[in-house]
Amino acid sequence: MWLTNCFEWFIFIIGSSPIWGTLLFHEWEASIKPWLVPKDKIMEMTDMLLAKHGARAGYRALIEEEHAWRCGDMVQQGIWRRVYRELQRRG
């Protein structure tokens, strides 16, 4: 009885591992990795965007985020989302 139950769990774990691997990879790429970029770099990108585009800097940050989304670059998308949030925080 115990061996059958253990074998069933083993099959379940092996069968569901690609799903969990995909979810963990997506969480790493979309959420965790962009937060590993230093805040100084985000501030620098925000300052450069404000100097170059002025009042339309937020719109430009959204364009860059959408471009990263269309290219499938989740890390850049997260970075540009952080830049946009910094622009919103500054007002």
CSV table of N, CA, C and O in Angstrom, one decimal:
chain,number,residue,atom,x,y,z
A,1,MET,N,0.8,-1.2,0.0
A,1,MET,CA,0.0,0.0,0.0
A,1,MET,C,0.9,1.3,0.0
A,1,MET,O,0.6,2.2,-0.8
A,2,TRP,N,1.8,1.3,0.9
A,2,TRP,CA,2.7,2.5,1.0
A,2,TRP,C,3.5,2.7,-0.3
A,2,TRP,O,3.6,3.8,-0.7
A,3,LEU,N,4.0,1.6,-0.8
A,3,LEU,CA,4.8,1.7,-2.0
A,3,LEU,C,4.0,2.2,-3.2
A,3,LEU,O,4.5,3.0,-4.0
A,4,THR,N,2.8,1.8,-3.3
A,4,THR,CA,1.9,2.3,-4.4
A,4,THR,C,1.7,3.7,-4.2
A,4,THR,O,1.7,4.5,-5.2
A,5,ASN,N,1.4,4.2,-3.0
A,5,ASN,CA,1.1,5.6,-2.8
A,5,ASN,C,2.4,6.4,-3.1
A,5,ASN,O,2.3,7.5,-3.7
A,6,CYS,N,3.5,5.9,-2.7
A,6,CYS,CA,4.8,6.6,-2.9
A,6,CYS,C,5.1,6.7,-4.4
A,6,CYS,O,5.5,7.8,-4.9
A,7,PHE,N,4.8,5.6,-5.1
A,7,PHE,CA,5.0,5.6,-6.6
A,7,PHE,C,4.1,6.6,-7.3
A,7,PHE,O,4.5,7.3,-8.2
A,8,GLU,N,2.8,6.7,-6.8
A,8,GLU,CA,1.9,7.6,-7.4
A,8,GLU,C,2.4,9.1,-7.2
A,8,GLU,O,2.3,9.9,-8.0
A,9,TRP,N,2.9,9.4,-6.0
A,9,TRP,CA,3.4,10.7,-5.7
A,9,TRP,C,4.6,11.0,-6.6
A,9,TRP,O,4.8,12.1,-7.1
A,10,PHE,N,5.5,10.0,-6.7
A,10,PHE,CA,6.6,10.2,-7.6
A,10,PHE,C,6.2,10.5,-9.0
A,10,PHE,O,6.8,11.5,-9.6
A,11,ILE,N,5.3,9.8,-9.5
A,11,ILE,CA,4.8,10.1,-10.9
A,11,ILE,C,4.2,11.5,-11.0
A,11,ILE,O,4.4,12.2,-11.9
A,12,PHE,N,3.4,11.8,-10.0
A,12,PHE,CA,2.8,13.2,-9.9
A,12,PHE,C,3.8,14.3,-9.9
A,12,PHE,O,3.7,15.3,-10.7
A,13,ILE,N,4.9,14.1,-9.1
A,13,ILE,CA,5.9,15.1,-9.0
A,13,ILE,C,6.7,15.2,-10.3
A,13,ILE,O,7.0,16.3,-10.8
A,14,ILE,N,7.0,14.1,-10.9
A,14,ILE,CA,7.7,14.1,-12.2
A,14,ILE,C,6.9,14.7,-13.3
A,14,ILE,O,7.3,15.5,-14.1
A,15,GLY,N,5.6,14.4,-13.3
A,15,GLY,CA,4.7,14.9,-14.3
A,15,GLY,C,4.4,16.4,-14.2
A,15,GLY,O,4.2,17.1,-15.2
A,16,SER,N,4.4,16.9,-13.0
A,16,SER,CA,4.1,18.3,-12.8
A,16,SER,C,5.4,19.2,-12.8
A,16,SER,O,5.3,20.4,-12.7
A,17,SER,N,6.5,18.6,-12.8
A,17,SER,CA,7.8,19.4,-12.7
A,17,SER,C,8.0,20.4,-13.8
A,17,SER,O,8.4,21.5,-13.6
A,18,PRO,N,7.6,20.1,-15.1
A,18,PRO,CA,7.7,21.2,-16.1
A,18,PRO,C,6.8,22.4,-15.8
A,18,PRO,O,7.2,23.5,-16.1
A,19,ILE,N,5.7,22.1,-15.3
A,19,ILE,CA,4.8,23.2,-14.9
A,19,ILE,C,5.4,24.1,-13.9
A,19,ILE,O,5.4,25.3,-14.0
A,20,TRP,N,5.9,23.5,-12.8
A,20,TRP,CA,6.5,24.3,-11.7
A,20,TRP,C,7.8,25.0,-12.2
A,20,TRP,O,8.1,26.1,-11.8
A,21,GLY,N,8.5,24.3,-13.0
A,21,GLY,CA,9.7,24.9,-13.6
A,21,GLY,C,9.4,26.1,-14.4
A,21,GLY,O,10.1,27.2,-14.3
A,22,THR,N,8.4,26.1,-15.2
A,22,THR,CA,8.0,27.2,-16.0
A,22,THR,C,7.5,28.3,-15.1
A,22,THR,O,7.9,29.5,-15.4
A,23,LEU,N,6.7,28.0,-14.1
A,23,LEU,CA,6.2,29.1,-13.2
A,23,LEU,C,7.4,29.8,-12.5
A,23,LEU,O,7.4,31.0,-12.3
A,24,LEU,N,8.3,29.0,-12.0
A,24,LEU,CA,9.4,29.5,-11.2
A,24,LEU,C,10.3,30.4,-12.1
A,24,LEU,O,10.8,31.4,-11.8
A,25,PHE,N,10.5,29.9,-13.4
A,25,PHE,CA,11.3,30.7,-14.3
A,25,PHE,C,10.7,32.0,-14.6
A,25,PHE,O,11.3,33.1,-14.7
A,26,HIS,N,9.4,32.0,-14.9
A,26,HIS,CA,8.6,33.2,-15.2
A,26,HIS,C,8.7,34.2,-14.0
A,26,HIS,O,8.9,35.4,-14.2
A,27,GLU,N,8.5,33.7,-12.8
A,27,GLU,CA,8.6,34.5,-11.6
A,27,GLU,C,10.0,35.1,-11.5
A,27,GLU,O,10.1,36.3,-11.1
A,28,TRP,N,11.0,34.4,-11.7
A,28,TRP,CA,12.4,34.9,-11.7
A,28,TRP,C,12.6,36.0,-12.7
A,28,TRP,O,13.1,37.0,-12.4
A,29,GLU,N,12.2,35.7,-13.9
A,29,GLU,CA,12.5,36.7,-15.0
A,29,GLU,C,11.6,37.9,-14.9
A,29,GLU,O,12.1,39.0,-15.2
A,30,ALA,N,10.4,37.8,-14.5
A,30,ALA,CA,9.5,38.9,-14.5
A,30,ALA,C,9.5,39.7,-13.2
A,30,ALA,O,9.2,40.9,-13.3
A,31,SER,N,9.7,39.1,-12.1
A,31,SER,CA,9.6,39.8,-10.8
A,31,SER,C,10.9,40.0,-10.1
A,31,SER,O,11.2,41.1,-9.6
A,32,ILE,N,11.7,38.9,-10.0
A,32,ILE,CA,12.8,39.0,-9.1
A,32,ILE,C,14.0,39.7,-9.8
A,32,ILE,O,14.7,40.6,-9.2
A,33,LYS,N,14.3,39.2,-11.0
A,33,LYS,CA,15.5,39.7,-11.7
A,33,LYS,C,15.5,41.3,-11.9
A,33,LYS,O,16.5,41.9,-11.7
A,34,PRO,N,14.4,41.9,-12.3
A,34,PRO,CA,14.4,43.3,-12.4
A,34,PRO,C,14.7,44.1,-11.1
A,34,PRO,O,15.2,45.2,-11.1
A,35,TRP,N,14.3,43.5,-10.0
A,35,TRP,CA,14.6,44.1,-8.7
A,35,TRP,C,16.1,44.0,-8.3
A,35,TRP,O,16.5,44.6,-7.3
A,36,LEU,N,16.8,43.2,-9.0
A,36,LEU,CA,18.3,43.1,-8.7
A,36,LEU,C,19.1,44.2,-9.4
A,36,LEU,O,20.2,44.4,-9.1
A,37,VAL,N,18.4,44.9,-10.2
A,37,VAL,CA,19.1,46.1,-10.9
A,37,VAL,C,19.2,47.2,-9.8
A,37,VAL,O,18.2,47.5,-9.1
A,38,PRO,N,20.4,47.8,-9.6
A,38,PRO,CA,20.5,48.7,-8.5
A,38,PRO,C,19.6,50.0,-8.7
A,38,PRO,O,19.3,50.4,-9.8
A,39,LYS,N,19.2,50.5,-7.6
A,39,LYS,CA,18.3,51.7,-7.6
A,39,LYS,C,19.0,52.9,-8.3
A,39,LYS,O,18.4,53.7,-8.9
A,40,ASP,N,20.3,53.0,-8.1
A,40,ASP,CA,21.1,54.0,-8.8
A,40,ASP,C,20.9,54.0,-10.3
A,40,ASP,O,20.8,55.1,-10.9
A,41,LYS,N,20.9,52.8,-10.9
A,41,LYS,CA,20.8,52.7,-12.3
A,41,LYS,C,19.4,53.2,-12.7
A,41,LYS,O,19.2,53.8,-13.7
A,42,ILE,N,18.4,52.8,-11.9
A,42,ILE,CA,17.0,53.2,-12.2
A,42,ILE,C,16.9,54.7,-12.1
A,42,ILE,O,16.3,55.4,-13.0
A,43,MET,N,17.5,55.3,-11.1
A,43,MET,CA,17.5,56.8,-11.0
A,43,MET,C,18.2,57.4,-12.1
A,43,MET,O,17.7,58.5,-12.7
A,44,GLU,N,19.3,56.9,-12.6
A,44,GLU,CA,20.0,57.4,-13.7
A,44,GLU,C,19.2,57.3,-15.0
A,44,GLU,O,19.1,58.3,-15.8
A,45,MET,N,18.5,56.2,-15.2
A,45,MET,CA,17.7,56.1,-16.4
A,45,MET,C,16.5,57.1,-16.3
A,45,MET,O,16.1,57.7,-17.3
A,46,THR,N,16.0,57.3,-15.1
A,46,THR,CA,14.9,58.2,-15.0
A,46,THR,C,15.4,59.7,-15.2
A,46,THR,O,14.7,60.4,-15.9
A,47,ASP,N,16.5,60.0,-14.7
A,47,ASP,CA,17.1,61.4,-15.0
A,47,ASP,C,17.3,61.6,-16.4
A,47,ASP,O,17.0,62.7,-17.0
A,48,MET,N,17.9,60.6,-17.1
A,48,MET,CA,18.2,60.7,-18.6
A,48,MET,C,16.9,60.9,-19.3
A,48,MET,O,16.8,61.7,-20.3
A,49,LEU,N,15.9,60.1,-19.0
A,49,LEU,CA,14.6,60.2,-19.6
A,49,LEU,C,13.9,61.6,-19.4
A,49,LEU,O,13.4,62.1,-20.4
A,50,LEU,N,14.0,62.1,-18.2
A,50,LEU,CA,13.5,63.4,-17.9
A,50,LEU,C,14.2,64.5,-18.7
A,50,LEU,O,13.6,65.4,-19.2
A,51,ALA,N,15.5,64.4,-18.8
A,51,ALA,CA,16.3,65.4,-19.5
A,51,ALA,C,16.0,65.4,-21.0
A,51,ALA,O,16.0,66.4,-21.6
A,52,LYS,N,15.8,64.2,-21.5
A,52,LYS,CA,15.6,64.1,-23.0
A,52,LYS,C,14.2,64.3,-23.4
A,52,LYS,O,14.0,65.0,-24.4
A,53,HIS,N,13.2,63.9,-22.6
A,53,HIS,CA,11.8,64.0,-23.0
A,53,HIS,C,10.9,64.9,-22.2
A,53,HIS,O,9.8,65.1,-22.5
A,54,GLY,N,11.4,65.4,-21.1
A,54,GLY,CA,10.7,66.3,-20.3
A,54,GLY,C,9.4,65.8,-19.8
A,54,GLY,O,9.3,64.7,-19.1
A,55,ALA,N,8.3,66.5,-20.0
A,55,ALA,CA,7.0,66.1,-19.5
A,55,ALA,C,6.5,64.8,-20.1
A,55,ALA,O,5.6,64.1,-19.5
A,56,ARG,N,7.0,64.4,-21.2
A,56,ARG,CA,6.5,63.2,-21.9
A,56,ARG,C,7.4,62.0,-21.5
A,56,ARG,O,7.3,60.9,-22.2
A,57,ALA,N,8.2,62.1,-20.5
A,57,ALA,CA,9.1,61.0,-20.0
A,57,ALA,C,8.3,59.8,-19.6
A,57,ALA,O,8.7,58.6,-19.9
A,58,GLY,N,7.1,60.0,-18.9
A,58,GLY,CA,6.3,58.8,-18.5
A,58,GLY,C,5.8,58.1,-19.7
A,58,GLY,O,5.7,56.8,-19.7
A,59,TYR,N,5.3,58.8,-20.7
A,59,TYR,CA,4.8,58.2,-21.9
A,59,TYR,C,5.9,57.4,-22.6
A,59,TYR,O,5.7,56.3,-23.1
A,60,ARG,N,7.1,57.9,-22.6
A,60,ARG,CA,8.2,57.2,-23.3
A,60,ARG,C,8.6,56.0,-22.5
A,60,ARG,O,8.9,54.9,-23.1
A,61,ALA,N,8.5,56.0,-21.2
A,61,ALA,CA,8.8,54.8,-20.4
A,61,ALA,C,7.8,53.7,-20.7
A,61,ALA,O,8.2,52.6,-20.8
A,62,LEU,N,6.5,54.1,-20.8
A,62,LEU,CA,5.5,53.1,-21.2
A,62,LEU,C,5.8,52.5,-22.6
A,62,LEU,O,5.5,51.3,-22.8
A,63,ILE,N,6.2,53.4,-23.5
A,63,ILE,CA,6.5,52.9,-24.8
A,63,ILE,C,7.7,51.8,-24.8
A,63,ILE,O,7.6,50.8,-25.4
A,64,GLU,N,8.7,52.2,-24.0
A,64,GLU,CA,9.8,51.2,-23.9
A,64,GLU,C,9.4,49.9,-23.2
A,64,GLU,O,9.9,48.9,-23.6
A,65,GLU,N,8.5,50.0,-22.2
A,65,GLU,CA,8.0,48.8,-21.5
A,65,GLU,C,7.2,48.0,-22.5
A,65,GLU,O,7.4,46.7,-22.5
A,66,GLU,N,6.4,48.6,-23.3
A,66,GLU,CA,5.6,47.8,-24.3
A,66,GLU,C,6.5,47.2,-25.4
A,66,GLU,O,6.3,46.1,-25.8
A,67,HIS,N,7.6,47.9,-25.8
A,67,HIS,CA,8.5,47.4,-26.7
A,67,HIS,C,9.2,46.2,-26.2
A,67,HIS,O,9.4,45.1,-26.9
A,68,ALA,N,9.6,46.2,-24.9
A,68,ALA,CA,10.2,45.1,-24.3
A,68,ALA,C,9.2,43.9,-24.2
A,68,ALA,O,9.6,42.7,-24.4
A,69,TRP,N,8.0,44.2,-23.9
A,69,TRP,CA,6.9,43.2,-23.9
A,69,TRP,C,6.8,42.5,-25.2
A,69,TRP,O,6.7,41.3,-25.3
A,70,ARG,N,6.7,43.3,-26.3
A,70,ARG,CA,6.6,42.8,-27.6
A,70,ARG,C,7.8,41.9,-28.1
A,70,ARG,O,7.6,41.0,-28.8
A,71,CYS,N,9.0,42.3,-27.6
A,71,CYS,CA,10.2,41.5,-27.9
A,71,CYS,C,10.3,40.3,-27.0
A,71,CYS,O,11.2,39.5,-27.2
A,72,GLY,N,9.5,40.2,-26.0
A,72,GLY,CA,9.6,39.1,-25.1
A,72,GLY,C,10.7,39.2,-24.0
A,72,GLY,O,11.1,38.2,-23.5
A,73,ASP,N,11.2,40.4,-23.8
A,73,ASP,CA,12.3,40.6,-22.8
A,73,ASP,C,11.7,41.0,-21.5
A,73,ASP,O,11.4,42.2,-21.2
A,74,MET,N,11.4,40.0,-20.6
A,74,MET,CA,10.7,40.3,-19.4
A,74,MET,C,11.5,41.1,-18.4
A,74,MET,O,11.0,41.9,-17.6
A,75,VAL,N,12.8,41.0,-18.5
A,75,VAL,CA,13.7,41.7,-17.6
A,75,VAL,C,13.7,43.2,-17.9
A,75,VAL,O,13.4,44.1,-17.0
A,76,GLN,N,13.8,43.6,-19.2
A,76,GLN,CA,13.7,45.0,-19.6
A,76,GLN,C,12.4,45.5,-19.3
A,76,GLN,O,12.2,46.7,-18.9
A,77,GLN,N,11.3,44.7,-19.5
A,77,GLN,CA,10.0,45.2,-19.2
A,77,GLN,C,9.9,45.6,-17.7
A,77,GLN,O,9.3,46.6,-17.4
A,78,GLY,N,10.4,44.7,-16.8
A,78,GLY,CA,10.4,45.0,-15.4
A,78,GLY,C,11.2,46.3,-15.0
A,78,GLY,O,10.8,47.1,-14.2
A,79,ILE,N,12.3,46.4,-15.7
A,79,ILE,CA,13.2,47.6,-15.5
A,79,ILE,C,12.4,48.9,-15.9
A,79,ILE,O,12.4,49.9,-15.1
A,80,TRP,N,11.8,48.9,-17.1
A,80,TRP,CA,11.1,50.1,-17.5
A,80,TRP,C,9.9,50.3,-16.6
A,80,TRP,O,9.5,51.5,-16.4
A,81,ARG,N,9.3,49.3,-16.1
A,81,ARG,CA,8.1,49.5,-15.2
A,81,ARG,C,8.6,50.2,-13.9
A,81,ARG,O,7.9,51.0,-13.4
A,82,ARG,N,9.8,49.8,-13.4
A,82,ARG,CA,10.4,50.5,-12.3
A,82,ARG,C,10.7,51.9,-12.6
A,82,ARG,O,10.5,52.8,-11.7
A,83,VAL,N,11.2,52.2,-13.8
A,83,VAL,CA,11.5,53.6,-14.2
A,83,VAL,C,10.2,54.4,-14.2
A,83,VAL,O,10.1,55.5,-13.7
A,84,TYR,N,9.1,53.8,-14.8
A,84,TYR,CA,7.8,54.5,-14.8
A,84,TYR,C,7.3,54.8,-13.4
A,84,TYR,O,6.8,55.9,-13.2
A,85,ARG,N,7.4,53.8,-12.5
A,85,ARG,CA,7.0,54.0,-11.2
A,85,ARG,C,7.8,55.1,-10.5
A,85,ARG,O,7.2,55.9,-9.7
A,86,GLU,N,9.1,55.2,-10.8
A,86,GLU,CA,9.9,56.3,-10.2
A,86,GLU,C,9.5,57.6,-10.8
A,86,GLU,O,9.4,58.6,-10.0
A,87,LEU,N,9.1,57.7,-12.1
A,87,LEU,CA,8.6,58.9,-12.6
A,87,LEU,C,7.3,59.3,-12.0
A,87,LEU,O,7.1,60.5,-11.7
A,88,GLN,N,6.5,58.4,-11.7
A,88,GLN,CA,5.2,58.7,-11.1
A,88,GLN,C,5.4,59.2,-9.6
A,88,GLN,O,4.8,60.1,-9.1
A,89,ARG,N,6.4,58.6,-8.9
A,89,ARG,CA,6.7,59.0,-7.6
A,89,ARG,C,7.2,60.4,-7.5
A,89,ARG,O,6.9,61.2,-6.6
A,90,ARG,N,8.0,60.8,-8.5
A,90,ARG,CA,8.5,62.1,-8.6
A,90,ARG,C,7.5,63.2,-8.9
A,90,ARG,O,7.6,64.3,-8.7
A,91,GLY,N,6.4,62.7,-9.6
A,91,GLY,CA,5.3,63.6,-10.0
A,91,GLY,C,5.6,64.2,-11.3
A,91,GLY,O,5.3,65.1,-11.9
